[in-house]
Amino acid sequence: MKHNFYAGLELDRVAERRSDTAWIESLLRDPTSRLIPVWRSRNLIVEGDMPEAVLLSTTEIQVSNGALFLGLSGSTAYFAADLSPLEETALPGLFTRGKFIDLRAVGAVMDRQHGALLAYARGLTHWHSRHGFCANCGAATVAAEGGHVRQCTNPACNSQHVPRTDPAVIMLVTHGDKAFLARNKRFPFPMYSTLAGFVEPGESLEETVAREVYEESGLRVTDVRYQSSQPWPFPCSIMLGFRARALGTEFRVDGEELIDAGWFDRAHLRATHDPDKFRTPRGDSIARRLIDEWIAEKP
Ligand SMILES: [Zn+2]
């Protein structure tokens, strides 16, 4: 099965060796190791027809708050580093190598491996930026295990925290030959997309799908089927893609979260529309894939 954008990274995470601090440090000193800088949630990219990630040498830049080990590709080690505390003027050189931009602006047209690598770096650095203090006792935490753990520094607490990813379901609801798409008020333009929502404690994924669809649209669904998943580090989710069948077609929109919705047939979704009036989701999103796969099922 084809990977979704930002998945399918060909990198050995070498989880079993992350606790070997001497080994990680030797990789950091190795001039062939590569460092992916992240600055204020943005990745360093050379723009163009095929945007490229800028990979630095680990010896090229001093990382004050620690480099995070991502994994190995062959014998080359990859690290990520969050340079957010630094001002632009403290990073001379870097701003001439490329531009720090939101990965989502270029993800759909860049090399898939580069996109996945940058997504991984962005997700991991974001988690560190929000977990400097122990959620259990409030003491400071420090990175451990190559950056895949944060250890509480209070000996009486000694909690370990691991990188967190929030599971969210995203689902294409169908009825006969039509699919239900809605316009969220947060969408910046007239984009119609699938429904989505976060998994709550004590729920199966199928239950989340049914609850979210009902909450947002009033539709009752059955036959909830898993399709594929996508890392979505914007800032820290994984999107779990489903298809679900509606029991009826009558829906409501609350006017708060959703401002419009409707049932669309394949012909409408295949047709070219005035982009100021109707758009489908961005090319790098699993929402788009869920829609495209459904369209492709029938001529
Ligand atoms: Zn603690």
mmCIF file of C-alpha atoms and ligand atoms in Angstrom:
data_model
loop_
_atom_site.group_PDB
_atom_site.id
_atom_site.type_symbol
_atom_site.label_atom_id
_atom_site.label_comp_id
_atom_site.label_asym_id
_atom_site.label_seq_id
_atom_site.Cartn_x
_atom_site.Cartn_y
_atom_site.Cartn_z
ATOM 1 C CA MET A 1 0.000 0.000 0.000
ATOM 2 C CA LYS A 2 1.248 3.455 -0.846
ATOM 3 C CA HIS A 3 2.317 5.477 2.161
ATOM 4 C CA ASN A 4 0.600 8.678 3.044
ATOM 5 C CA PHE A 5 2.635 11.859 2.933
ATOM 6 C CA TYR A 6 5.039 12.167 5.908
ATOM 7 C CA ALA A 7 5.004 8.365 6.444
ATOM 8 C CA GLY A 8 7.242 5.665 4.980
ATOM 9 C CA LEU A 9 10.507 7.143 6.205
ATOM 10 C CA GLU A 10 13.369 4.811 5.351
ATOM 11 C CA LEU A 11 15.299 5.324 8.556
ATOM 12 C CA ASP A 12 16.303 2.751 11.160
ATOM 13 C CA ARG A 13 15.326 4.304 14.492
ATOM 14 C CA VAL A 14 17.733 1.963 16.326
ATOM 15 C CA ALA A 15 15.585 2.206 19.443
ATOM 16 C CA GLU A 16 17.605 -0.501 21.179
ATOM 17 C CA ARG A 17 20.774 1.638 21.175
ATOM 18 C CA ARG A 18 19.334 4.999 22.185
ATOM 19 C CA SER A 19 20.362 4.506 25.811
ATOM 20 C CA ASP A 20 24.021 4.134 24.778
ATOM 21 C CA THR A 21 25.038 7.725 25.491
ATOM 22 C CA ALA A 22 28.656 7.244 24.412
ATOM 23 C CA TRP A 23 27.511 5.906 21.046
ATOM 24 C CA ILE A 24 25.070 8.781 20.508
ATOM 25 C CA GLU A 25 27.805 11.276 21.393
ATOM 26 C CA SER A 26 30.243 9.661 18.982
ATOM 27 C CA LEU A 27 27.633 9.968 16.229
ATOM 28 C CA LEU A 28 27.195 13.647 17.083
ATOM 29 C CA ARG A 29 30.935 14.227 16.675
ATOM 30 C CA ASP A 30 30.998 12.359 13.364
ATOM 31 C CA PRO A 31 31.247 14.921 10.537
ATOM 32 C CA THR A 32 29.154 12.694 8.244
ATOM 33 C CA SER A 33 26.169 12.835 10.616
ATOM 34 C CA ARG A 34 23.330 15.114 9.550
ATOM 35 C CA LEU A 35 21.363 17.624 11.576
ATOM 36 C CA ILE A 36 17.875 18.835 10.759
ATOM 37 C CA PRO A 37 17.263 22.287 12.202
ATOM 38 C CA VAL A 38 13.782 23.282 13.351
ATOM 39 C CA TRP A 39 13.146 26.922 14.186
ATOM 40 C CA ARG A 40 9.857 28.021 15.728
ATOM 41 C CA SER A 41 8.018 25.014 14.244
ATOM 42 C CA ARG A 42 9.427 25.695 10.806
ATOM 43 C CA ASN A 43 11.799 23.574 8.743
ATOM 44 C CA LEU A 44 14.775 24.800 6.705
ATOM 45 C CA ILE A 45 13.934 24.271 3.057
ATOM 46 C CA VAL A 46 15.302 25.301 -0.322
ATOM 47 C CA GLU A 47 12.226 26.296 -2.293
ATOM 48 C CA GLY A 48 11.716 25.511 -5.954
ATOM 49 C CA ASP A 49 9.853 23.094 -8.217
ATOM 50 C CA MET A 50 11.081 20.247 -6.001
ATOM 51 C CA PRO A 51 11.676 21.784 -2.556
ATOM 52 C CA GLU A 52 14.560 20.227 -0.650
ATOM 53 C CA ALA A 53 15.372 19.870 3.029
ATOM 54 C CA VAL A 54 18.595 21.535 4.154
ATOM 55 C CA LEU A 55 20.658 19.009 6.079
ATOM 56 C CA LEU A 56 23.526 20.410 8.125
ATOM 57 C CA SER A 57 26.615 18.690 9.426
ATOM 58 C CA THR A 58 26.368 18.077 13.181
ATOM 59 C CA THR A 59 29.725 19.820 13.554
ATOM 60 C CA GLU A 60 28.508 22.877 11.638
ATOM 61 C CA ILE A 61 26.346 24.320 14.360
ATOM 62 C CA GLN A 62 26.487 24.453 18.137
ATOM 63 C CA VAL A 63 23.276 23.045 19.615
ATOM 64 C CA SER A 64 22.920 24.368 23.123
ATOM 65 C CA ASN A 65 19.814 22.483 24.223
ATOM 66 C CA GLY A 66 20.751 19.075 22.841
ATOM 67 C CA ALA A 67 20.384 17.268 19.546
ATOM 68 C CA LEU A 68 17.717 14.593 19.232
ATOM 69 C CA PHE A 69 18.680 11.303 17.615
ATOM 70 C CA LEU A 70 16.307 10.337 14.801
ATOM 71 C CA GLY A 71 18.007 7.227 13.441
ATOM 72 C CA LEU A 72 20.391 5.789 10.872
ATOM 73 C CA SER A 73 20.203 5.590 7.109
ATOM 74 C CA GLY A 74 22.986 3.194 6.140
ATOM 75 C CA SER A 75 25.883 4.466 8.221
ATOM 76 C CA THR A 76 24.660 8.065 8.313
ATOM 77 C CA ALA A 77 23.104 9.254 11.557
ATOM 78 C CA TYR A 78 20.340 11.864 11.563
ATOM 79 C CA PHE A 79 19.602 14.288 14.364
ATOM 80 C CA ALA A 80 17.098 17.069 14.873
ATOM 81 C CA ALA A 81 17.699 20.247 16.818
ATOM 82 C CA ASP A 82 15.350 22.963 17.968
ATOM 83 C CA LEU A 83 16.962 26.346 17.359
ATOM 84 C CA SER A 84 13.875 28.314 18.426
ATOM 85 C CA PRO A 85 15.508 30.127 21.384
ATOM 86 C CA LEU A 86 17.987 31.752 18.985
ATOM 87 C CA GLU A 87 17.244 35.002 17.199
ATOM 88 C CA GLU A 88 17.745 35.203 13.434
ATOM 89 C CA THR A 89 20.901 37.257 13.960
ATOM 90 C CA ALA A 90 22.411 34.408 16.003
ATOM 91 C CA LEU A 91 22.051 32.059 13.076
ATOM 92 C CA PRO A 92 24.080 33.778 10.356
ATOM 93 C CA GLY A 93 24.575 31.527 7.390
ATOM 94 C CA LEU A 94 21.524 29.371 8.062
ATOM 95 C CA PHE A 95 19.121 31.920 6.650
ATOM 96 C CA THR A 96 21.103 32.049 3.422
ATOM 97 C CA ARG A 97 21.014 28.255 2.975
ATOM 98 C CA GLY A 98 17.253 28.124 2.716
ATOM 99 C CA LYS A 99 14.104 29.454 4.283
ATOM 100 C CA PHE A 100 12.421 28.374 7.499
ATOM 101 C CA ILE A 101 8.885 27.609 6.343
ATOM 102 C CA ASP A 102 5.847 25.597 7.415
ATOM 103 C CA LEU A 103 6.279 22.080 6.064
ATOM 104 C CA ARG A 104 2.623 21.987 5.019
ATOM 105 C CA ALA A 105 3.272 24.742 2.481
ATOM 106 C CA VAL A 106 5.559 22.475 0.443
ATOM 107 C CA GLY A 107 4.978 18.921 1.741
ATOM 108 C CA ALA A 108 2.811 17.827 -1.165
ATOM 109 C CA VAL A 109 5.419 18.672 -3.795
ATOM 110 C CA MET A 110 8.686 17.807 -2.092
ATOM 111 C CA ASP A 111 10.579 14.522 -2.051
ATOM 112 C CA ARG A 112 8.549 12.098 0.089
ATOM 113 C CA GLN A 113 11.556 10.989 2.138
ATOM 114 C CA HIS A 114 12.581 14.554 2.885
ATOM 115 C CA GLY A 115 9.012 15.395 3.832
ATOM 116 C CA ALA A 116 8.815 12.461 6.236
ATOM 117 C CA LEU A 117 12.185 13.300 7.779
ATOM 118 C CA LEU A 118 11.185 16.920 8.375
ATOM 119 C CA ALA A 119 7.830 15.856 9.827
ATOM 120 C CA TYR A 120 9.584 13.529 12.278
ATOM 121 C CA ALA A 121 12.027 16.294 13.278
ATOM 122 C CA ARG A 122 9.220 18.801 13.716
ATOM 123 C CA GLY A 123 7.088 16.437 15.802
ATOM 124 C CA LEU A 124 9.898 15.410 18.136
ATOM 125 C CA THR A 125 11.227 18.936 18.691
ATOM 126 C CA HIS A 126 7.695 20.182 19.388
ATOM 127 C CA TRP A 127 7.203 17.562 22.105
ATOM 128 C CA HIS A 128 10.454 18.600 23.811
ATOM 129 C CA SER A 129 9.507 22.265 23.639
ATOM 130 C CA ARG A 130 6.321 21.561 25.621
ATOM 131 C CA HIS A 131 7.691 19.106 28.176
ATOM 132 C CA GLY A 132 10.467 20.946 29.979
ATOM 133 C CA PHE A 133 8.714 20.315 33.291
ATOM 134 C CA CYS A 134 7.410 17.121 34.844
ATOM 135 C CA ALA A 135 3.638 16.759 34.562
ATOM 136 C CA ASN A 136 3.707 14.736 37.781
ATOM 137 C CA CYS A 137 5.688 16.964 40.181
ATOM 138 C CA GLY A 138 6.569 20.151 38.285
ATOM 139 C CA ALA A 139 10.367 19.732 38.501
ATOM 140 C CA ALA A 140 12.544 20.290 35.446
ATOM 141 C CA THR A 141 13.018 17.390 33.035
ATOM 142 C CA VAL A 142 16.041 16.559 30.899
ATOM 143 C CA ALA A 143 16.274 14.712 27.587
ATOM 144 C CA ALA A 144 17.482 11.098 27.739
ATOM 145 C CA GLU A 145 17.657 8.098 25.412
ATOM 146 C CA GLY A 146 18.817 10.214 22.496
ATOM 147 C CA GLY A 147 15.823 12.505 22.974
ATOM 148 C CA HIS A 148 13.108 9.834 23.112
ATOM 149 C CA VAL A 149 12.527 10.229 26.835
ATOM 150 C CA ARG A 150 12.388 13.167 29.213
ATOM 151 C CA GLN A 151 13.564 12.292 32.686
ATOM 152 C CA CYS A 152 12.300 14.135 35.759
ATOM 153 C CA THR A 153 15.233 15.574 37.743
ATOM 154 C CA ASN A 154 13.453 15.265 41.106
ATOM 155 C CA PRO A 155 14.844 12.031 42.643
ATOM 156 C CA ALA A 156 11.703 11.551 44.745
ATOM 157 C CA CYS A 157 9.589 11.533 41.593
ATOM 158 C CA ASN A 158 11.925 10.055 38.971
ATOM 159 C CA SER A 159 9.148 9.952 36.335
ATOM 160 C CA GLN A 160 10.015 9.276 32.741
ATOM 161 C CA HIS A 161 7.949 10.879 29.989
ATOM 162 C CA VAL A 162 7.874 9.564 26.426
ATOM 163 C CA PRO A 163 7.008 11.508 23.267
ATOM 164 C CA ARG A 164 3.311 11.895 22.914
ATOM 165 C CA THR A 165 1.218 11.637 19.780
ATOM 166 C CA ASP A 166 -2.485 12.469 19.935
ATOM 167 C CA PRO A 167 -4.696 10.000 18.049
ATOM 168 C CA ALA A 168 -7.349 11.597 15.864
ATOM 169 C CA VAL A 169 -9.814 9.851 13.598
ATOM 170 C CA ILE A 170 -10.706 11.211 10.181
ATOM 171 C CA MET A 171 -13.505 9.649 8.189
ATOM 172 C CA LEU A 172 -15.204 9.767 4.855
ATOM 173 C CA VAL A 173 -18.925 9.221 5.374
ATOM 174 C CA THR A 174 -20.786 7.848 2.379
ATOM 175 C CA HIS A 175 -24.390 7.047 1.499
ATOM 176 C CA GLY A 176 -25.001 5.210 -1.739
ATOM 177 C CA ASP A 177 -23.107 7.066 -4.451
ATOM 178 C CA LYS A 178 -22.546 10.209 -2.440
ATOM 179 C CA ALA A 179 -19.955 11.345 0.085
ATOM 180 C CA PHE A 180 -20.520 13.777 2.929
ATOM 181 C CA LEU A 181 -18.110 16.701 3.078
ATOM 182 C CA ALA A 182 -18.230 19.702 5.336
ATOM 183 C CA ARG A 183 -16.708 23.112 5.642
ATOM 184 C CA ASN A 184 -15.137 23.851 9.002
ATOM 185 C CA LYS A 185 -15.062 27.487 10.046
ATOM 186 C CA ARG A 186 -11.301 27.195 10.593
ATOM 187 C CA PHE A 187 -10.716 26.354 6.934
ATOM 188 C CA PRO A 188 -9.134 29.390 5.291
ATOM 189 C CA PHE A 189 -10.998 29.068 1.997
ATOM 190 C CA PRO A 190 -14.065 27.312 0.665
ATOM 191 C CA MET A 191 -12.625 23.881 1.285
ATOM 192 C CA TYR A 192 -14.958 20.966 1.856
ATOM 193 C CA SER A 193 -13.403 18.035 3.667
ATOM 194 C CA THR A 194 -14.004 14.908 5.701
ATOM 195 C CA LEU A 195 -14.999 15.071 9.365
ATOM 196 C CA ALA A 196 -12.361 14.458 12.033
ATOM 197 C CA GLY A 197 -11.922 14.497 15.800
ATOM 198 C CA PHE A 198 -9.794 13.414 18.724
ATOM 199 C CA VAL A 199 -10.073 10.055 20.444
ATOM 200 C CA GLU A 200 -11.286 10.290 24.037
ATOM 201 C CA PRO A 201 -10.317 8.024 26.943
ATOM 202 C CA GLY A 202 -12.302 4.813 27.061
ATOM 203 C CA GLU A 203 -13.277 4.824 23.390
ATOM 204 C CA SER A 204 -12.498 2.429 20.591
ATOM 205 C CA LEU A 205 -11.590 4.114 17.315
ATOM 206 C CA GLU A 206 -14.852 2.944 15.755
ATOM 207 C CA GLU A 207 -16.750 4.548 18.634
ATOM 208 C CA THR A 208 -14.876 7.811 18.170
ATOM 209 C CA VAL A 209 -15.801 7.829 14.479
ATOM 210 C CA ALA A 210 -19.491 7.317 15.268
ATOM 211 C CA ARG A 211 -19.526 9.915 18.080
ATOM 212 C CA GLU A 212 -17.693 12.599 16.119
ATOM 213 C CA VAL A 213 -19.851 12.163 13.021
ATOM 214 C CA TYR A 214 -23.010 12.400 15.116
ATOM 215 C CA GLU A 215 -21.759 15.393 17.120
ATOM 216 C CA GLU A 216 -20.763 17.371 14.054
ATOM 217 C CA SER A 217 -23.477 16.409 11.584
ATOM 218 C CA GLY A 218 -26.271 14.510 13.320
ATOM 219 C CA LEU A 219 -25.649 11.557 11.017
ATOM 220 C CA ARG A 220 -25.647 8.035 12.419
ATOM 221 C CA VAL A 221 -23.069 5.707 10.858
ATOM 222 C CA THR A 222 -22.365 2.004 10.647
ATOM 223 C CA ASP A 223 -19.813 -0.216 8.947
ATOM 224 C CA VAL A 224 -16.802 1.789 10.175
ATOM 225 C CA ARG A 225 -13.709 0.532 8.346
ATOM 226 C CA TYR A 226 -10.055 1.447 8.789
ATOM 227 C CA GLN A 227 -8.297 2.708 5.652
ATOM 228 C CA SER A 228 -4.804 4.063 6.426
ATOM 229 C CA SER A 229 -2.989 6.407 8.801
ATOM 230 C CA GLN A 230 -0.778 9.449 8.598
ATOM 231 C CA PRO A 231 1.639 11.131 10.982
ATOM 232 C CA TRP A 232 0.441 14.720 11.304
ATOM 233 C CA PRO A 233 2.919 16.633 13.464
ATOM 234 C CA PHE A 234 0.998 19.904 13.176
ATOM 235 C CA PRO A 235 1.649 19.916 16.006
ATOM 236 C CA CYS A 236 1.386 16.381 17.433
ATOM 237 C CA SER A 237 -1.271 14.107 15.946
ATOM 238 C CA ILE A 238 -1.582 10.887 14.091
ATOM 239 C CA MET A 239 -4.561 10.794 11.745
ATOM 240 C CA LEU A 240 -6.361 7.444 11.647
ATOM 241 C CA GLY A 241 -8.342 7.244 8.431
ATOM 242 C CA PHE A 242 -11.724 5.509 8.203
ATOM 243 C CA ARG A 243 -14.659 5.029 5.888
ATOM 244 C CA ALA A 244 -18.165 4.898 7.403
ATOM 245 C CA ARG A 245 -21.629 4.397 5.956
ATOM 246 C CA ALA A 246 -24.436 6.755 6.946
ATOM 247 C CA LEU A 247 -27.816 5.281 7.858
ATOM 248 C CA GLY A 248 -29.651 8.284 6.396
ATOM 249 C CA THR A 249 -28.900 11.522 4.564
ATOM 250 C CA GLU A 250 -30.507 14.143 6.769
ATOM 251 C CA PHE A 251 -27.838 16.195 8.507
ATOM 252 C CA ARG A 252 -27.440 19.423 10.449
ATOM 253 C CA VAL A 253 -24.597 21.899 10.774
ATOM 254 C CA ASP A 254 -24.161 23.724 14.047
ATOM 255 C CA GLY A 255 -22.957 26.969 12.447
ATOM 256 C CA GLU A 256 -20.157 27.108 14.986
ATOM 257 C CA GLU A 257 -17.660 24.410 14.122
ATOM 258 C CA LEU A 258 -19.226 23.538 10.754
ATOM 259 C CA ILE A 259 -20.604 26.309 8.610
ATOM 260 C CA ASP A 260 -21.747 24.250 5.640
ATOM 261 C CA ALA A 261 -21.942 20.628 4.507
ATOM 262 C CA GLY A 262 -23.450 18.510 1.802
ATOM 263 C CA TRP A 263 -23.609 15.270 -0.128
ATOM 264 C CA PHE A 264 -21.398 15.201 -3.224
ATOM 265 C CA ASP A 265 -21.300 12.670 -6.038
ATOM 266 C CA ARG A 266 -18.184 11.501 -7.845
ATOM 267 C CA ALA A 267 -18.860 13.646 -10.915
ATOM 268 C CA HIS A 268 -18.904 16.793 -8.772
ATOM 269 C CA LEU A 269 -15.700 15.856 -6.989
ATOM 270 C CA ARG A 270 -13.923 15.018 -10.256
ATOM 271 C CA ALA A 271 -14.981 18.248 -11.947
ATOM 272 C CA THR A 272 -12.947 21.443 -11.993
ATOM 273 C CA HIS A 273 -14.492 24.171 -9.878
ATOM 274 C CA ASP A 274 -13.867 27.850 -9.347
ATOM 275 C CA PRO A 275 -11.363 27.667 -6.436
ATOM 276 C CA ASP A 276 -13.070 30.618 -4.796
ATOM 277 C CA LYS A 277 -16.254 28.576 -4.525
ATOM 278 C CA PHE A 278 -15.335 24.946 -3.912
ATOM 279 C CA ARG A 279 -12.105 23.153 -3.072
ATOM 280 C CA THR A 280 -11.168 19.708 -1.824
ATOM 281 C CA PRO A 281 -8.431 19.179 0.805
ATOM 282 C CA ARG A 282 -4.718 19.774 0.319
ATOM 283 C CA GLY A 283 -2.723 17.213 -1.633
ATOM 284 C CA ASP A 284 -0.573 16.061 1.276
ATOM 285 C CA SER A 285 -3.533 15.236 3.552
ATOM 286 C CA ILE A 286 -5.113 11.888 4.314
ATOM 287 C CA ALA A 287 -8.499 13.616 3.867
ATOM 288 C CA ARG A 288 -7.676 14.076 0.216
ATOM 289 C CA ARG A 289 -6.598 10.448 -0.075
ATOM 290 C CA LEU A 290 -9.806 9.169 1.548
ATOM 291 C CA ILE A 291 -11.806 11.167 -0.995
ATOM 292 C CA ASP A 292 -9.626 10.206 -3.980
ATOM 293 C CA GLU A 293 -9.770 6.503 -3.138
ATOM 294 C CA TRP A 294 -13.547 6.624 -2.950
ATOM 295 C CA ILE A 295 -13.803 8.510 -6.263
ATOM 296 C CA ALA A 296 -11.538 5.950 -7.965
ATOM 297 C CA GLU A 297 -13.742 3.030 -6.964
ATOM 298 C CA LYS A 298 -16.255 3.727 -9.720
ATOM 299 C CA PRO A 299 -15.880 5.170 -13.221
HETATM 300 ZN ZN ZN B 1 8.623 14.616 38.471
#
